[in-house]
Structure formats: structure tokens, C-alpha cells
Amino acid sequence: DTGVSQDPRHKITKRGQNVTFRCDPISEHNRLYWYRQTLGQGPEFLTYFQNEAQLEKSRLLSDRFSAERPKGSFSTLEIQRTEQGDSAMYLCASSPRRQGIDIQYFGAGTRLSVL
Amino acid sequence: AQSVSQHNHHVILSEAASLELGCNYSYGGTVNLFWYVQYPGQHLQLLLKYFSGDPLVKGIKGFEAEFIKSKFSFNLRKPSVQWSDTAEYFCAVNDAGTYKYIFGTGTRLKVLA
């Protein structure tokens, strides 16, 4: 399978714990995105990387959230001191190096449940 | 701020009925427009896209959408739906100056066999 891969698919944690999610983009895609989707809503943009540089962060990304893409390949999204409101599906997408036109390919997501 | 509105949250149709899902966006500049589909248990998949040119775009599985700039709309259509079209459909807008997508809240379509 050469699609966007996310791990884990499901995560259940207790309030206050830290969690980390991983995303492996499609090979040679230089842009990588994180979105969050809650029930009944569409995906909401969190942040994106071009290679290893984090170029944009949403105001949704509080200081408890941090994302990295250290070698410009896979990315991690960490949530510290989780809260019940963090329960959501976290989606990763990637897009290829193409001037001006951006088609994003999505992974299956990581569903986080904070108890 | 940009926003995308999908006014139909749930749609139920019988097989062979025609489908039109509304999508309106609130940005006056140059935009790219997308429809994504999410089948039960699967990830978001691109259905069709509009960047420029002919405002009537055709996508996979017999879907098409029409970009009407004066109405800020990008409605999705299919002349005859099938049971396998049961899914959630998301409209998205990408400001041509950035890379992030703004999604609508989605329309859940159920097609009765």
C-alpha cells in the first residue's frame, strides 16, 4: 500500500496523559498536513510542513500540541496533558511537489478518545 | 475568514434518483475547489477538483460539479445514484495563496436499494 499511513488507528488515553501519533506520507510528497475532525464536522486544519519546515499553524493548535517532521519524511503529532475536548479523529495528508496546485491525499486517521 | 457551507447535512435517495449537493464558500479571491468522498470505514478520497478553465468538471464514478463564480458555489451532481454512493461528501476550498484546505461540515448521503 503506497498511501498515507497513520499509526495508531485508535488511541484511548486518560485525561492528563501525553499521546503521540505518527504519519508516513506518500513517498516523495514534500508537503504534509495535519487536520482534526470531530463528530459532525469536516476536517479542520491544524498545521502543515514543507519538507522539514513547519510553515503554518492554526490557532486550534494550542501550546499543548506540537508537530515535527525532522527529516522531511514522517511526521509526529504530540498532545501533552490531554483533555476530553481533544477527543477527535486526527487526519494526516500529503501532497506532491507541484507548483501552485495542491492535491492532498489523506490517511485513514488516528481516532483519539480521552477518558 | 474563509468558510464553506454545505446546507444538506443528511440526504436520503432511492437508487436511480438524481443528486445535487450544495456547496458555497465565502472567499472572493482565486480559489481551488474540491469534493472529497468518505465511504464507510474508509479514508477521504478525492472525487473531483476545479482549478481553472471549464467550470463544469467531471470526476470519478459519474460525478460532476459546476463552479459558478458569481454565486460562490460548487455544487456536486450525479444524474443517477447507486447504492454504492452511500457515503459522506465533503466540499473543500483552497485559497490559491495558501495550501491548507477549508472543509464544509459534510453531507451524509444514504442511497436506498
mmCIF file of C-alpha atoms in Angstrom, chain B:
data_model
loop_
_atom_site.group_PDB
_atom_site.id
_atom_site.type_symbol
_atom_site.label_atom_id
_atom_site.label_comp_id
_atom_site.label_asym_id
_atom_site.label_seq_id
_atom_site.Cartn_x
_atom_site.Cartn_y
_atom_site.Cartn_z
ATOM 1 C CA ALA B 1 -12.086 34.233 7.360
ATOM 2 C CA GLN B 2 -12.854 31.701 4.703
ATOM 3 C CA SER B 3 -15.745 29.368 5.301
ATOM 4 C CA VAL B 4 -17.511 26.630 3.393
ATOM 5 C CA SER B 5 -21.211 25.853 3.784
ATOM 6 C CA GLN B 6 -22.872 22.600 2.943
ATOM 7 C CA HIS B 7 -26.544 23.106 3.606
ATOM 8 C CA ASN B 8 -27.686 19.493 3.233
ATOM 9 C CA HIS B 9 -26.461 17.543 6.229
ATOM 10 C CA HIS B 10 -28.339 14.340 5.505
ATOM 11 C CA VAL B 11 -29.785 13.223 2.186
ATOM 12 C CA ILE B 12 -31.697 10.030 1.533
ATOM 13 C CA LEU B 13 -32.381 8.955 -2.045
ATOM 14 C CA SER B 14 -33.582 5.887 -3.844
ATOM 15 C CA GLU B 15 -31.365 4.269 -6.438
ATOM 16 C CA ALA B 16 -31.535 5.956 -9.853
ATOM 17 C CA ALA B 17 -32.595 9.279 -8.341
ATOM 18 C CA SER B 18 -30.643 12.378 -9.284
ATOM 19 C CA LEU B 19 -28.351 14.016 -6.771
ATOM 20 C CA GLU B 20 -27.325 17.589 -6.174
ATOM 21 C CA LEU B 21 -25.357 18.606 -3.097
ATOM 22 C CA GLY B 22 -24.847 22.268 -2.420
ATOM 23 C CA CYS B 23 -21.562 23.928 -1.534
ATOM 24 C CA ASN B 24 -20.998 27.644 -1.039
ATOM 25 C CA TYR B 25 -17.819 29.358 0.035
ATOM 26 C CA SER B 26 -17.081 32.796 1.364
ATOM 27 C CA TYR B 27 -13.871 33.951 -0.255
ATOM 28 C CA GLY B 28 -13.706 36.461 -3.088
ATOM 29 C CA GLY B 29 -10.224 35.749 -4.367
ATOM 30 C CA THR B 30 -8.868 32.978 -6.523
ATOM 31 C CA VAL B 31 -9.743 29.597 -5.104
ATOM 32 C CA ASN B 32 -9.295 25.954 -5.885
ATOM 33 C CA LEU B 33 -12.308 23.765 -5.156
ATOM 34 C CA PHE B 34 -12.615 20.109 -4.270
ATOM 35 C CA TRP B 35 -15.119 17.435 -3.453
ATOM 36 C CA TYR B 36 -13.930 14.545 -1.322
ATOM 37 C CA VAL B 37 -15.868 11.398 -0.503
ATOM 38 C CA GLN B 38 -15.557 9.158 2.516
ATOM 39 C CA TYR B 39 -17.091 5.709 2.145
ATOM 40 C CA PRO B 40 -17.971 3.879 5.366
ATOM 41 C CA GLY B 41 -14.803 2.789 7.125
ATOM 42 C CA GLN B 42 -12.505 4.319 4.532
ATOM 43 C CA HIS B 43 -10.326 7.396 4.239
ATOM 44 C CA LEU B 44 -11.147 10.610 2.412
ATOM 45 C CA GLN B 45 -10.754 10.262 -1.347
ATOM 46 C CA LEU B 46 -10.722 12.954 -3.997
ATOM 47 C CA LEU B 47 -13.848 12.907 -6.131
ATOM 48 C CA LEU B 48 -13.115 15.906 -8.332
ATOM 49 C CA LYS B 49 -11.379 19.259 -8.374
ATOM 50 C CA TYR B 50 -11.538 22.664 -10.034
ATOM 51 C CA PHE B 51 -8.521 24.887 -10.540
ATOM 52 C CA SER B 52 -9.304 26.881 -13.663
ATOM 53 C CA GLY B 53 -10.817 26.611 -17.113
ATOM 54 C CA ASP B 54 -14.130 24.916 -17.872
ATOM 55 C CA PRO B 55 -16.352 25.493 -14.835
ATOM 56 C CA LEU B 56 -18.060 22.145 -15.352
ATOM 57 C CA VAL B 57 -15.717 19.463 -14.067
ATOM 58 C CA LYS B 58 -16.145 15.744 -14.240
ATOM 59 C CA GLY B 59 -14.867 13.385 -11.620
ATOM 60 C CA ILE B 60 -14.813 9.715 -10.891
ATOM 61 C CA LYS B 61 -17.854 7.443 -10.743
ATOM 62 C CA GLY B 62 -20.067 9.687 -12.867
ATOM 63 C CA PHE B 63 -19.942 12.719 -10.563
ATOM 64 C CA GLU B 64 -19.642 16.260 -11.854
ATOM 65 C CA ALA B 65 -19.596 19.705 -10.299
ATOM 66 C CA GLU B 66 -20.191 23.190 -11.594
ATOM 67 C CA PHE B 67 -18.271 26.230 -10.421
ATOM 68 C CA ILE B 68 -20.430 29.364 -10.507
ATOM 69 C CA LYS B 69 -18.168 32.229 -9.514
ATOM 70 C CA SER B 70 -20.968 34.805 -9.195
ATOM 71 C CA LYS B 71 -22.752 32.579 -6.690
ATOM 72 C CA PHE B 72 -19.617 31.373 -4.875
ATOM 73 C CA SER B 73 -20.916 27.868 -5.417
ATOM 74 C CA PHE B 74 -19.514 24.498 -6.412
ATOM 75 C CA ASN B 75 -22.422 22.074 -6.373
ATOM 76 C CA LEU B 76 -21.928 18.358 -6.844
ATOM 77 C CA ARG B 77 -24.242 16.414 -9.144
ATOM 78 C CA LYS B 78 -24.861 12.901 -10.327
ATOM 79 C CA PRO B 79 -27.723 12.036 -12.689
ATOM 80 C CA SER B 80 -28.437 8.598 -11.254
ATOM 81 C CA VAL B 81 -27.141 7.445 -7.869
ATOM 82 C CA GLN B 82 -26.318 3.900 -6.911
ATOM 83 C CA TRP B 83 -26.442 2.137 -3.562
ATOM 84 C CA SER B 84 -22.625 2.175 -3.572
ATOM 85 C CA ASP B 85 -22.672 6.003 -3.491
ATOM 86 C CA THR B 86 -23.722 5.840 0.157
ATOM 87 C CA ALA B 87 -21.008 7.895 1.834
ATOM 88 C CA GLU B 88 -20.193 11.258 3.349
ATOM 89 C CA TYR B 89 -19.300 14.030 0.916
ATOM 90 C CA PHE B 90 -17.119 16.999 1.803
ATOM 91 C CA CYS B 91 -16.634 20.191 -0.138
ATOM 92 C CA ALA B 92 -13.296 21.956 0.372
ATOM 93 C CA VAL B 93 -11.765 25.242 -0.679
ATOM 94 C CA ASN B 94 -8.131 26.097 -1.011
ATOM 95 C CA ASP B 95 -7.156 29.736 -1.167
ATOM 96 C CA ALA B 96 -4.786 29.882 -4.123
ATOM 97 C CA GLY B 97 -2.292 31.729 -1.943
ATOM 98 C CA THR B 98 -2.019 29.008 0.704
ATOM 99 C CA TYR B 99 -2.014 25.244 0.873
ATOM 100 C CA LYS B 100 -4.482 24.486 3.653
ATOM 101 C CA TYR B 101 -7.959 23.297 2.840
ATOM 102 C CA ILE B 102 -11.119 24.671 4.433
ATOM 103 C CA PHE B 103 -13.758 21.958 4.583
ATOM 104 C CA GLY B 104 -17.512 22.110 4.872
ATOM 105 C CA THR B 105 -19.310 20.112 7.535
ATOM 106 C CA GLY B 106 -20.129 17.319 5.123
ATOM 107 C CA THR B 107 -23.292 15.759 3.705
ATOM 108 C CA ARG B 108 -24.174 12.233 4.653
ATOM 109 C CA LEU B 109 -25.823 10.519 1.688
ATOM 110 C CA LYS B 110 -27.763 7.325 2.035
ATOM 111 C CA VAL B 111 -28.969 5.566 -1.090
ATOM 112 C CA LEU B 112 -31.728 3.032 -0.643
ATOM 113 C CA ALA B 113 -31.559 -0.059 -2.826
#
